[in-house]
Amino acid sequence: MAKTNYLFLVCCVFYFFLSGCANNAQFEPLTKEYKLSPPTDSSLAQYIDSQIQLQQQVSPKVATAYNSQQQVTGVKTLADGVDAFVARLAMIEAATKSIDLQYYIYRNDETGKILSLFLYKAAERGVRVRILLDDLTTVNGDEGLLAIANHPNIDVRLFNPSFERHYRGMAFLWDFNRLNHRMHNKSLTIDNLVTVVGGRNIGAEYFSANEDVEFGDFDLLAIGAAVDQVSDQFDIYWNSEQVQSIEQLVDPNDVNFDLTSLKSKAVSFESTLATNDYVKRLENSPLLDRLKSKSLDWYWGEGLVVYDPPNKLEKPDGTVLLDDLSYFFEQAQDKLLIVSPYFVPGDNATNAFIDAVKQGKKITIITNSLAATDVLAVHAGYQQYRQKLIEGGVKIYEVKDDPSVKKSSWKGSSRTSLHAKTFIIDEKAIFVGSFNFDPRSAFINTEMGLIFHNQQLAKSILKSLDDSGFNKAYEVVFKDGELVWLDHLHNKTIYAEPGAGFWRKFFADFLSLLPIESQL
């Protein structure tokens, strides 16, 4: 009995110690830092200026609006994983003044190491590099982050970090309400001249470099007015109270942050790239040739960057991203397409979609099948609304887990999964960003994206989805009193969750019984 009481006392002391560390951490305010003015004489600046001039020749009205009011943006789509990585590396290599990087996940895998090498080389040539990461996935990364932040031209800050760096799992339990709030934003901006926004994190599975899984994703490479808006968003987060520097969080005595060792590792890693299979695929990218020849095609239109404030959970004044998206959806007169890997609409959105169908609008949802999803709990939440939506006239397509129809991966990924977040209204405007159509994106995490108005681009994306959807997705319908999955490619009707084994179905059904929807 005495031993039991002793253990209980130890647990209580440990609890109060961790909770005290979690809730009472005090830091000196960080130095405010802001975007740098774009260069005018760099190769990148001259290229972008040439594109504006070319656009002026093609469409004087659009170019005049760009030059006088800064209301027009040019975008290039990045649907292919290899191209998306090539674009990021090319942007970093072209930087002469500043790089601002903001991500939810930054893996220390092959792609993460290559990108870090390019960032380090940019810093070595005098470019200011600001790295802003969500802290949730930086576990075991303090040593590397502190080492790279030791470079005079690199700063690393973490969003809503755990103040307890050693027992972070325990600290998450004691400080759940705060640490459950994550920064899901994704952007990379170079010289305040060009940016890439969309659904991709930094990791092999997002860039066709993973043999186990490949995420089908989507980004926009943007120039023009939207770039400055992304930079403003970055500055708001960088200077927010929710952000601390890695130096504030980590005791240098706890880790080895020798910059000389880091330089040696960078040189050693770079020497291996000449024979790297994935790097060879990057070098053979058709986009790389177009970048070198400066022959990219741009869609031009009005762009608006929308985002949550970093203090979203504190019910701040002003709008949150959900307000902007609600207004965007309301503008649909005829059609609304939602592409979201995680789709948990809730009762309000479900009823709104059904009402829209009754008004004559066509509502289409594309999301992951049970076999393709990487988060069973989210599918458990989604399947509670699926039948009601279909019976209400909403079209639903679920992406197959079928590597045979995915040809871009390194050696053929064993599993594919949708990860893009794209919404299109009336074949005229699109949203591309980090927002999943679920409660977590709506109410817990911070998100961002770009709303872009261009009819030609919207139609092009819709056509691409129509062409690939026939091969890559099941249409889910309600027939003879039950849900069935139509495989149009093979002219088959499937009467149970296709491609999902017994245990996957069992756990999805079990999770659907738990009161966890608000966290999905």
Coordinates of C-alpha atoms in Angstrom, one line a residue:
M1 CA 0.0 0.0 0.0
A2 CA 2.9 2.3 0.9
K3 CA 4.5 1.6 -2.4
T4 CA 1.3 2.5 -4.3
N5 CA 1.0 5.8 -2.4
Y6 CA 4.6 6.6 -3.2
L7 CA 4.1 6.0 -6.9
F8 CA 0.9 8.1 -6.8
L9 CA 2.9 10.9 -5.1
V10 CA 5.7 10.7 -7.7
C11 CA 3.1 10.9 -10.6
C12 CA 1.4 13.9 -9.0
V13 CA 4.8 15.7 -8.6
F14 CA 5.7 14.9 -12.2
Y15 CA 2.3 16.1 -13.4
F16 CA 2.5 19.4 -11.6
F17 CA 6.1 19.9 -12.7
L18 CA 5.2 19.4 -16.4
S19 CA 2.0 21.4 -16.2
G20 CA 3.9 24.2 -14.5
C21 CA 6.5 24.2 -17.2
A22 CA 3.8 24.1 -19.9
N23 CA 1.7 26.9 -18.6
N24 CA 4.2 29.3 -16.9
A25 CA 6.9 29.7 -19.5
Q26 CA 8.0 33.3 -20.0
F27 CA 10.0 34.7 -22.9
E28 CA 11.5 38.0 -23.9
P29 CA 9.6 39.5 -26.9
L30 CA 11.3 38.6 -30.2
T31 CA 12.6 41.2 -32.5
K32 CA 10.0 42.3 -35.0
E33 CA 11.1 41.4 -38.6
Y34 CA 9.3 42.1 -41.8
K35 CA 9.4 41.3 -45.5
L36 CA 12.2 42.9 -47.6
S37 CA 11.5 44.9 -50.7
P38 CA 12.0 42.8 -53.8
P39 CA 15.1 43.3 -55.9
T40 CA 14.9 44.9 -59.3
D41 CA 18.1 43.8 -60.9
S42 CA 18.1 40.0 -60.2
S43 CA 17.5 37.4 -62.9
L44 CA 14.3 36.5 -61.2
A45 CA 13.1 40.1 -61.0
Q46 CA 13.9 40.7 -64.6
Y47 CA 12.1 37.5 -65.7
I48 CA 8.9 38.4 -63.8
D49 CA 9.1 41.9 -65.2
S50 CA 9.3 40.5 -68.7
Q51 CA 6.2 38.3 -68.0
I52 CA 4.3 41.4 -67.0
Q53 CA 5.4 43.2 -70.1
L54 CA 4.4 40.2 -72.2
Q55 CA 1.0 40.1 -70.6
Q56 CA 0.6 43.8 -71.3
Q57 CA 1.0 43.1 -75.0
V58 CA -1.5 40.3 -74.9
S59 CA -4.0 41.9 -72.6
P60 CA -3.4 45.6 -71.9
K61 CA -6.3 45.9 -69.5
V62 CA -5.0 43.1 -67.2
A63 CA -1.4 44.5 -67.3
T64 CA -2.6 48.0 -66.6
A65 CA -4.5 46.8 -63.5
Y66 CA -1.3 45.0 -62.4
N67 CA 0.9 48.0 -62.7
S68 CA -1.4 50.6 -61.3
Q69 CA -3.5 48.8 -58.7
Q70 CA -1.5 45.6 -57.9
Q71 CA -4.7 43.6 -58.3
V72 CA -3.6 40.9 -60.8
T73 CA -1.7 37.7 -60.1
G74 CA -0.1 35.2 -62.4
V75 CA -0.2 31.5 -61.5
K76 CA 1.3 28.2 -62.7
T77 CA -0.2 24.9 -61.5
L78 CA 2.0 22.3 -59.9
A79 CA 0.1 19.0 -59.9
D80 CA 3.1 16.6 -60.4
G81 CA 5.2 15.9 -57.3
V82 CA 8.5 16.0 -59.1
D83 CA 7.6 19.3 -60.8
A84 CA 6.5 20.8 -57.4
F85 CA 9.8 20.0 -55.8
V86 CA 11.8 21.3 -58.8
A87 CA 9.9 24.5 -58.7
R88 CA 10.8 25.0 -55.0
L89 CA 14.5 24.3 -55.5
A90 CA 14.7 26.6 -58.6
M91 CA 13.0 29.4 -56.6
I92 CA 15.5 29.0 -53.7
E93 CA 18.4 28.9 -56.1
A94 CA 17.2 32.1 -57.7
A95 CA 16.9 34.0 -54.4
T96 CA 19.2 37.1 -53.9
K97 CA 17.6 38.8 -50.8
S98 CA 15.1 36.7 -48.8
I99 CA 13.5 33.4 -48.4
D100 CA 10.4 32.9 -46.1
L101 CA 9.4 29.3 -45.5
Q102 CA 6.3 28.3 -43.6
Y103 CA 5.1 24.6 -43.2
Y104 CA 3.2 22.3 -40.9
I105 CA 5.5 19.3 -41.6
Y106 CA 9.2 19.4 -42.6
R107 CA 10.6 15.9 -42.7
N108 CA 14.2 15.1 -42.2
D109 CA 14.1 12.6 -45.2
E110 CA 15.6 12.8 -48.6
T111 CA 13.5 15.7 -49.9
G112 CA 13.9 17.6 -46.6
K113 CA 17.6 17.3 -46.6
I114 CA 17.9 18.4 -50.2
L115 CA 15.7 21.4 -49.5
S116 CA 17.7 22.2 -46.4
L117 CA 20.9 22.1 -48.4
F118 CA 19.5 24.6 -50.9
L119 CA 18.4 26.9 -48.0
Y120 CA 21.8 26.6 -46.4
K121 CA 23.6 27.5 -49.7
A122 CA 21.3 30.5 -50.1
A123 CA 22.2 31.7 -46.7
E124 CA 25.9 31.2 -47.5
R125 CA 25.6 33.6 -50.4
G126 CA 24.0 36.3 -48.2
V127 CA 20.2 35.6 -48.5
R128 CA 18.1 36.1 -45.4
V129 CA 16.3 32.9 -44.6
R130 CA 13.3 32.8 -42.2
I131 CA 12.0 29.3 -41.3
L132 CA 8.6 29.1 -39.6
L133 CA 7.4 25.6 -38.7
D134 CA 4.6 24.2 -36.6
D135 CA 6.2 22.6 -33.6
L136 CA 4.0 19.4 -33.5
T137 CA 6.2 17.5 -35.9
T138 CA 9.6 18.8 -34.9
V139 CA 10.1 16.0 -32.2
N140 CA 13.8 15.0 -32.2
G141 CA 14.6 17.9 -34.4
D142 CA 15.9 20.4 -31.9
E143 CA 19.6 19.7 -32.6
G144 CA 19.3 20.2 -36.3
L145 CA 17.1 23.3 -36.0
L146 CA 19.4 24.9 -33.5
A147 CA 22.4 24.1 -35.7
I148 CA 21.0 25.7 -38.8
A149 CA 19.7 28.7 -36.8
N150 CA 23.3 29.2 -35.7
H151 CA 24.0 30.5 -39.2
P152 CA 24.0 34.3 -39.2
N153 CA 21.6 34.5 -42.1
I154 CA 19.1 31.9 -40.9
D155 CA 16.4 32.3 -38.2
V156 CA 14.1 29.5 -37.1
R157 CA 10.9 30.1 -35.2
L158 CA 8.2 27.6 -34.1
F159 CA 4.5 28.0 -33.8
N160 CA 2.8 27.3 -30.5
P161 CA 5.7 25.2 -29.3
S162 CA 5.8 22.7 -26.4
F163 CA 7.8 24.4 -23.7
E164 CA 8.8 21.0 -22.4
R165 CA 11.2 19.6 -25.0
H166 CA 12.0 16.2 -23.5
Y167 CA 8.6 14.8 -22.4
R168 CA 6.6 16.4 -25.2
G169 CA 4.0 13.6 -25.3
M170 CA 3.2 14.0 -21.6
A171 CA 3.2 17.8 -22.0
F172 CA 0.7 17.6 -24.7
L173 CA -1.7 15.8 -22.4
W174 CA -1.3 18.4 -19.6
D175 CA -1.5 21.3 -22.0
F176 CA -3.9 19.8 -24.5
N177 CA -6.1 22.9 -25.1
R178 CA -3.2 25.0 -26.2
L179 CA -1.1 22.4 -28.0
N180 CA -4.0 21.0 -29.9
H181 CA -4.0 24.3 -31.9
R182 CA -1.6 23.9 -34.9
M183 CA -0.4 26.0 -37.8
H184 CA -1.3 24.1 -41.0
N185 CA -0.3 26.9 -43.3
K186 CA 2.0 26.2 -46.2
S187 CA 4.0 28.7 -48.2
L188 CA 7.4 29.4 -49.7
T189 CA 8.2 32.9 -50.8
I190 CA 11.3 34.1 -52.6
D191 CA 12.5 37.7 -52.7
N192 CA 8.9 38.8 -52.3
L193 CA 8.7 38.1 -56.0
V194 CA 7.4 34.6 -56.3
T195 CA 5.6 32.2 -54.0
V196 CA 4.2 28.7 -53.9
V197 CA 1.0 27.9 -51.9
G198 CA -1.1 24.8 -51.7
G199 CA -1.5 21.5 -50.0
R200 CA 2.1 20.1 -49.9
N201 CA 4.2 19.8 -46.8
I202 CA 7.9 19.0 -47.1
G203 CA 8.4 15.3 -47.2
A204 CA 9.0 12.5 -49.7
E205 CA 5.4 11.4 -50.0
Y206 CA 4.4 14.8 -51.3
F207 CA 7.0 14.9 -54.1
S208 CA 6.8 11.4 -55.7
A209 CA 9.9 10.2 -53.8
N210 CA 8.3 7.6 -51.5
E211 CA 8.0 4.0 -52.4
D212 CA 5.3 3.3 -49.7
V213 CA 2.8 6.0 -50.3
E214 CA 2.3 8.9 -52.7
F215 CA 0.0 11.9 -52.0
G216 CA -1.8 13.3 -54.9
D217 CA -1.4 17.0 -54.2
F218 CA -1.8 20.4 -55.8
D219 CA 0.1 23.8 -55.5
L220 CA 0.0 27.1 -57.3
L221 CA 3.2 28.9 -58.2
A222 CA 2.3 32.6 -58.1
I223 CA 3.8 36.0 -59.2
G224 CA 2.2 39.4 -58.9
A225 CA -0.2 40.8 -56.3
A226 CA -0.7 37.6 -54.3
V227 CA 3.0 37.4 -53.4
D228 CA 3.0 40.5 -51.3
Q229 CA -0.2 39.2 -49.6
V230 CA 1.5 35.9 -48.7
S231 CA 4.5 37.9 -47.3
D232 CA 2.1 40.0 -45.2
Q233 CA 0.5 36.8 -43.9
F234 CA 4.0 35.4 -43.1
D235 CA 5.0 38.5 -41.2
I236 CA 1.8 38.4 -39.0
Y237 CA 2.7 34.9 -38.0
W238 CA 6.4 35.5 -37.6
N239 CA 5.9 38.3 -35.2
S240 CA 2.9 36.8 -33.4
E241 CA 2.8 36.0 -29.7
Q242 CA 2.2 32.3 -30.6
V243 CA 5.7 32.0 -32.0
Q244 CA 9.0 31.5 -30.2
S245 CA 12.6 31.1 -31.6
I246 CA 14.4 27.8 -31.4
E247 CA 17.0 29.5 -29.2
Q248 CA 14.4 30.5 -26.7
L249 CA 13.1 26.9 -26.4
V250 CA 16.3 24.8 -26.4
D251 CA 19.1 24.9 -23.9
P252 CA 22.3 24.8 -26.0
N253 CA 23.9 22.6 -23.4
D254 CA 21.4 19.9 -24.2
V255 CA 22.3 19.6 -27.9
N256 CA 25.3 19.8 -30.2
F257 CA 24.8 22.7 -32.5
D258 CA 28.3 23.0 -34.0
L259 CA 28.0 25.0 -37.2
T260 CA 31.4 23.6 -38.5
S261 CA 30.0 20.1 -38.2
L262 CA 26.8 21.2 -40.0
K263 CA 28.9 22.6 -42.9
S264 CA 30.8 19.4 -43.1
K265 CA 27.6 17.4 -43.2
A266 CA 26.2 19.7 -45.9
V267 CA 29.3 19.2 -48.1
S268 CA 29.2 15.4 -47.5
F269 CA 25.5 15.2 -48.4
E270 CA 25.9 17.3 -51.5
S271 CA 28.6 15.0 -52.8
T272 CA 26.2 12.1 -52.8
L273 CA 23.6 13.9 -55.0
A274 CA 25.4 13.3 -58.3
T275 CA 24.5 9.6 -58.2
N276 CA 21.1 10.0 -56.4
D277 CA 18.2 8.4 -58.4
Y278 CA 15.7 10.9 -57.2
V279 CA 17.9 13.8 -58.2
K280 CA 18.3 12.3 -61.6
R281 CA 14.5 12.4 -61.9
L282 CA 14.5 16.0 -60.9
E283 CA 17.0 16.8 -63.5
N284 CA 14.8 15.2 -66.2
S285 CA 11.7 17.1 -65.2
P286 CA 10.1 18.9 -68.2
L287 CA 9.4 21.8 -65.9
L288 CA 13.1 22.2 -65.2
D289 CA 13.6 22.7 -69.0
R290 CA 10.9 25.3 -69.1
L291 CA 12.3 27.1 -66.1
K292 CA 15.8 27.2 -67.7
S293 CA 14.3 28.4 -71.0
K294 CA 12.0 30.9 -69.2
S295 CA 9.1 29.5 -71.2
L296 CA 6.4 29.0 -68.5
D297 CA 2.8 29.7 -69.3
W298 CA 0.9 31.8 -66.7
Y299 CA -2.8 32.2 -66.0
W300 CA -3.6 35.8 -65.1
G301 CA -6.4 37.0 -62.9
E302 CA -7.4 38.5 -59.6
G303 CA -5.9 36.7 -56.6
L304 CA -6.8 37.0 -53.0
V305 CA -4.8 35.3 -50.2
V306 CA -7.0 34.3 -47.3
Y307 CA -5.9 33.0 -43.9
D308 CA -6.7 32.5 -40.3
P309 CA -5.0 34.8 -37.7
P310 CA -2.4 33.1 -35.5
N311 CA -4.6 33.6 -32.4
K312 CA -7.6 31.9 -34.0
L313 CA -8.7 30.1 -30.9
E314 CA -8.9 33.4 -28.9
K315 CA -11.9 34.5 -31.0
P316 CA -10.1 37.5 -32.5
D317 CA -11.8 40.5 -34.1
G318 CA -12.2 40.3 -37.9
T319 CA -12.6 37.3 -40.2
V320 CA -11.2 33.8 -40.1
L321 CA -10.6 31.7 -43.2
L322 CA -13.9 29.9 -42.8
D323 CA -15.7 33.3 -43.3
D324 CA -13.9 33.9 -46.5
L325 CA -14.6 30.4 -47.8
S326 CA -18.3 30.6 -46.9
Y327 CA -18.6 33.8 -48.9
F328 CA -16.7 32.1 -51.8
F329 CA -19.1 29.2 -51.8
E330 CA -22.1 31.5 -51.7
Q331 CA -21.0 33.0 -55.0
A332 CA -21.6 29.7 -56.8
Q333 CA -24.6 30.1 -59.2
D334 CA -24.5 26.7 -60.9
K335 CA -21.7 24.4 -59.7
L336 CA -19.5 23.8 -56.7
L337 CA -16.7 21.2 -56.7
I338 CA -14.9 20.3 -53.5
V339 CA -11.7 18.3 -53.6
S340 CA -10.6 17.5 -50.0
P341 CA -8.7 14.4 -48.7
Y342 CA -10.5 14.7 -45.3
F343 CA -14.2 15.6 -45.6
V344 CA -16.3 15.8 -42.5
P345 CA -19.0 18.4 -43.4
G346 CA -21.1 18.3 -40.2
D347 CA -24.8 18.8 -40.1
N348 CA -24.9 22.5 -41.2
A349 CA -22.8 22.1 -44.3
T350 CA -24.5 18.8 -45.2
N351 CA -27.9 20.6 -45.1
A352 CA -26.5 23.6 -47.0
F353 CA -25.3 21.3 -49.8
I354 CA -28.6 19.5 -50.1
D355 CA -30.5 22.8 -50.1
A356 CA -28.2 24.0 -52.9
V357 CA -29.0 20.9 -54.9
K358 CA -32.7 21.7 -54.4
Q359 CA -32.1 25.1 -55.9
G360 CA -30.7 23.6 -59.0
K361 CA -27.0 23.7 -58.3
K362 CA -24.6 20.8 -59.0
I363 CA -22.5 19.9 -55.9
T364 CA -19.7 17.4 -56.4
I365 CA -17.3 16.1 -53.7
I366 CA -14.1 14.2 -54.3
T367 CA -12.4 12.7 -51.3
N368 CA -10.5 9.6 -50.3
S369 CA -11.9 6.1 -50.2
L370 CA -11.5 4.1 -47.0
A371 CA -8.7 2.1 -48.6
A372 CA -6.9 5.3 -49.7
T373 CA -7.2 7.5 -46.6
D374 CA -4.3 7.8 -44.2
V375 CA -6.5 8.8 -41.3
L376 CA -9.2 6.3 -40.4
A377 CA -10.8 8.5 -37.8
V378 CA -11.6 11.2 -40.5
H379 CA -13.2 8.6 -42.7
A380 CA -15.2 7.4 -39.8
G381 CA -16.6 11.0 -39.4
Y382 CA -17.2 11.4 -43.1
Q383 CA -19.2 8.1 -43.6
Q384 CA -21.8 9.4 -41.2
Y385 CA -22.8 12.1 -43.7
R386 CA -22.2 10.2 -46.9
Q387 CA -25.6 8.5 -47.5
K388 CA -27.6 11.6 -46.6
L389 CA -25.6 13.7 -49.0
I390 CA -26.0 11.2 -51.8
E391 CA -29.7 10.9 -51.2
G392 CA -29.9 14.7 -51.2
G393 CA -28.5 14.8 -54.7
V394 CA -24.8 15.5 -54.0
K395 CA -22.4 13.7 -56.3
I396 CA -19.6 11.9 -54.4
Y397 CA -16.5 10.3 -55.8
E398 CA -13.9 8.5 -53.7
V399 CA -10.3 8.2 -54.9
K400 CA -9.1 4.6 -55.4
D401 CA -6.1 3.2 -53.6
D402 CA -4.7 1.9 -56.9
P403 CA -1.0 2.3 -57.6
S404 CA -1.5 0.9 -61.1
V405 CA -2.9 4.2 -62.2
K406 CA -0.2 6.4 -60.6
K407 CA 2.9 6.5 -62.8
S408 CA 4.9 9.4 -61.4
S409 CA 6.3 7.8 -58.2
W410 CA 9.9 6.8 -57.8
K411 CA 9.7 3.0 -58.2
G412 CA 5.9 2.7 -58.1
S413 CA 4.3 3.6 -54.7
S414 CA 2.4 0.7 -53.0
R415 CA -0.4 3.1 -52.0
T416 CA -1.8 6.4 -53.3
S417 CA -3.8 8.9 -51.4
L418 CA -5.5 12.2 -52.2
H419 CA -4.0 15.2 -50.4
A420 CA -5.0 18.2 -52.5
K421 CA -7.4 20.8 -51.2
T422 CA -9.1 22.6 -54.1
F423 CA -12.5 24.2 -54.5
I424 CA -14.0 25.5 -57.8
I425 CA -17.2 27.5 -58.3
D426 CA -19.0 27.9 -61.7
E427 CA -16.0 27.1 -63.8
K428 CA -14.6 30.6 -63.1
A429 CA -12.8 30.7 -59.7
I430 CA -10.7 28.4 -57.6
F431 CA -9.4 28.1 -54.1
V432 CA -6.1 26.2 -53.5
G433 CA -4.6 25.9 -50.1
S434 CA -4.2 24.0 -46.9
F435 CA -7.8 23.9 -45.8
N436 CA -9.4 20.5 -45.4
F437 CA -13.2 20.4 -45.3
D438 CA -13.4 19.2 -41.7
P439 CA -13.9 20.6 -38.2
R440 CA -10.1 20.8 -37.4
S441 CA -9.4 23.1 -40.3
A442 CA -12.5 25.1 -39.7
F443 CA -12.2 25.7 -35.9
I444 CA -8.9 24.4 -34.5
N445 CA -5.9 24.7 -36.8
T446 CA -4.8 27.8 -38.7
E447 CA -5.1 27.6 -42.5
M448 CA -4.4 29.6 -45.6
G449 CA -5.0 29.6 -49.4
L450 CA -5.3 31.5 -52.6
I451 CA -8.6 32.4 -54.2
F452 CA -8.0 33.0 -57.9
H453 CA -10.4 34.1 -60.6
N454 CA -9.6 32.8 -64.1
Q455 CA -12.2 30.9 -66.1
Q456 CA -9.6 29.2 -68.4
L457 CA -7.7 27.8 -65.4
A458 CA -10.9 26.6 -63.6
K459 CA -12.1 24.8 -66.8
S460 CA -8.7 23.3 -67.3
I461 CA -8.6 21.8 -63.7
L462 CA -12.2 20.5 -64.1
K463 CA -11.3 18.8 -67.4
S464 CA -8.2 17.2 -65.8
L465 CA -10.3 15.9 -62.9
D466 CA -13.0 14.6 -65.3
D467 CA -10.3 12.8 -67.4
S468 CA -8.5 11.3 -64.4
G469 CA -11.7 10.7 -62.3
F470 CA -12.8 8.0 -64.7
N471 CA -9.7 6.0 -63.9
K472 CA -8.8 7.0 -60.4
A473 CA -12.1 7.3 -58.5
Y474 CA -15.3 5.4 -57.6
E475 CA -18.6 7.1 -57.9
V476 CA -20.6 6.3 -54.8
V477 CA -24.4 6.0 -55.3
F478 CA -27.4 4.8 -53.4
K479 CA -29.1 1.9 -55.1
D480 CA -31.7 -0.6 -54.0
G481 CA -31.5 0.7 -50.4
E482 CA -27.7 0.5 -50.0
L483 CA -24.5 2.3 -50.9
V484 CA -22.6 0.9 -53.9
W485 CA -19.3 2.0 -55.6
L486 CA -19.3 2.2 -59.4
D487 CA -15.9 1.5 -61.0
H488 CA -16.5 3.0 -64.4
L489 CA -13.1 2.1 -65.7
H490 CA -13.8 -1.6 -65.3
N491 CA -17.6 -1.4 -65.6
K492 CA -18.0 -3.0 -62.1
T493 CA -20.4 -2.4 -59.2
I494 CA -18.9 -3.0 -55.7
Y495 CA -21.2 -3.5 -52.7
A496 CA -18.7 -2.9 -49.9
E497 CA -15.9 -0.4 -49.2
P498 CA -13.6 -1.2 -52.1
G499 CA -10.1 -2.3 -51.4
A500 CA -10.5 -2.1 -47.6
G501 CA -9.9 -5.2 -45.5
F502 CA -12.1 -6.4 -42.6
W503 CA -10.1 -4.7 -39.9
R504 CA -9.9 -1.4 -41.7
K505 CA -13.7 -1.4 -42.0
F506 CA -14.1 -2.6 -38.4
F507 CA -12.0 0.2 -36.9
A508 CA -13.6 2.9 -39.1
D509 CA -17.0 1.7 -37.9
F510 CA -15.8 1.6 -34.3
L511 CA -14.3 5.1 -34.4
S512 CA -17.6 6.4 -35.9
L513 CA -19.2 5.6 -32.5
L514 CA -16.8 7.8 -30.5
P515 CA -17.6 11.5 -29.8
I516 CA -14.5 12.8 -31.6
E517 CA -15.9 14.7 -34.6
S518 CA -14.8 18.1 -33.2
Q519 CA -11.2 17.0 -33.4
L520 CA -11.3 15.5 -36.9

